[in-house]
Amino acid sequence: MPRHVFITGGSRGIGRATAEAFLEEGDYVTIISPNTVMTAVRELRKKFPERIRCVEGDISDSDAVPQHMNKARAMLGPIEVLVNCAGIFTPNTELTTISSWNKVIATNLTACFLTSQEVIGHMMHARRGKIINVSSIAGLSYSKLGSEAYTVSKAGVIALTKHQAATYGPWNINVNCICPGQTQTDMLKSCYSPKSDDEEMLMKNIPMLRFARAYEQASVIVFLASEAASYINGAIINVSGGQQ
């Protein structure tokens, strides 16, 4: 039975791969993006014109989140699967302003709380629902590429996942989290020069000696949203090729 899947950060990287994976499964998908005319979005619209909708907006704008999600519900009905995939990062402490710190926390962590707050009421009433948050291995330790703000925000996503899983499990709501390692996305490419010492250093820390592909992260998210994962709740899944 097709479901309505709402994905933040769905216009690029892991989010874009996740949107396509759910569409391939036959689900209906709404993605929210600051720029809904991006090439990736146009490609998905062309391939799945009847089952994808786009909402233009900034997920870090807390006042606007309810409006964005109301638009999604008006187009495709109640949201049955929520995927929080939006994420940004800043440089380290000496280069981080309070404005950039707040932006990272708002996008990476607060948005997860706000979007889940918008869907949990309906999920409780329906006595079913799936929420999958995308954290990072940085949230389990620290980031060699990102900043303190990024690491703190991703650790917060893990804590939020565990708390919501324990709180809403009695309503048959599964809340889980994946922690991707380095994944071939535009965000990662912005952190280093290809074939540089930085790339070699990153590869050495990965037992599989390669970066993940976005679809490999997406496949785990789709699994967690499936009935095959009906008894998985509060899981923090490391998808990093063995990197700790």
Coordinates of N, CA and C in Angstrom, one line a residue, residues 59-61 87-90 97-111 149-150 153:
I59 N 13.8 24.6 6.1 CA 13.4 23.8 7.2 C 14.0 24.4 8.5
S60 N 14.9 25.3 8.5 CA 15.5 25.9 9.7 C 14.6 27.0 10.2
D61 N 13.6 27.4 9.4 CA 12.7 28.5 9.8 C 11.5 27.8 10.7
G87 N 20.8 18.6 6.4 CA 22.0 18.8 7.2 C 23.0 19.8 6.6
I88 N 23.6 20.6 7.4 CA 24.6 21.6 7.0 C 25.8 21.6 8.0
F89 N 26.9 22.2 7.7 CA 28.0 22.3 8.7 C 28.7 23.6 8.6
T90 N 29.5 23.9 9.5 CA 30.3 25.1 9.5 C 31.8 24.8 9.9
T97 N 30.6 31.7 13.9 CA 29.9 32.8 14.5 C 28.7 32.3 15.2
I98 N 28.1 33.0 16.1 CA 26.9 32.5 16.8 C 25.7 32.4 15.8
S99 N 25.7 33.2 14.8 CA 24.7 33.0 13.7 C 24.8 31.7 13.0
S100 N 26.0 31.3 12.6 CA 26.2 30.1 11.9 C 26.0 28.9 12.9
W101 N 26.4 29.0 14.1 CA 26.1 28.0 15.1 C 24.6 27.7 15.2
N102 N 23.8 28.8 15.3 CA 22.4 28.7 15.5 C 21.8 28.1 14.2
K103 N 22.3 28.4 13.1 CA 21.8 27.9 11.8 C 22.0 26.4 11.7
V104 N 23.1 25.9 12.1 CA 23.4 24.5 12.1 C 22.5 23.7 13.1
I105 N 22.4 24.2 14.3 CA 21.5 23.6 15.3 C 20.1 23.6 14.8
A106 N 19.6 24.7 14.2 CA 18.2 24.8 13.7 C 18.0 23.8 12.6
T107 N 18.9 23.7 11.7 CA 18.7 22.8 10.5 C 18.9 21.4 10.9
N108 N 19.9 21.0 11.6 CA 20.3 19.6 11.8 C 19.5 19.0 13.0
L109 N 19.1 19.8 14.0 CA 18.5 19.2 15.2 C 17.1 19.7 15.4
T110 N 16.9 21.0 15.5 CA 15.6 21.6 15.9 C 14.6 21.2 14.8
A111 N 15.0 21.2 13.6 CA 14.0 20.8 12.5 C 13.5 19.4 12.7
A149 N 29.6 22.5 16.1 CA 28.2 22.7 15.9 C 27.6 21.5 15.2
Y150 N 28.2 21.0 14.2 CA 27.8 19.8 13.5 C 27.7 18.6 14.4
S153 N 25.0 18.9 17.0 CA 23.7 18.7 16.4 C 23.4 17.3 16.1

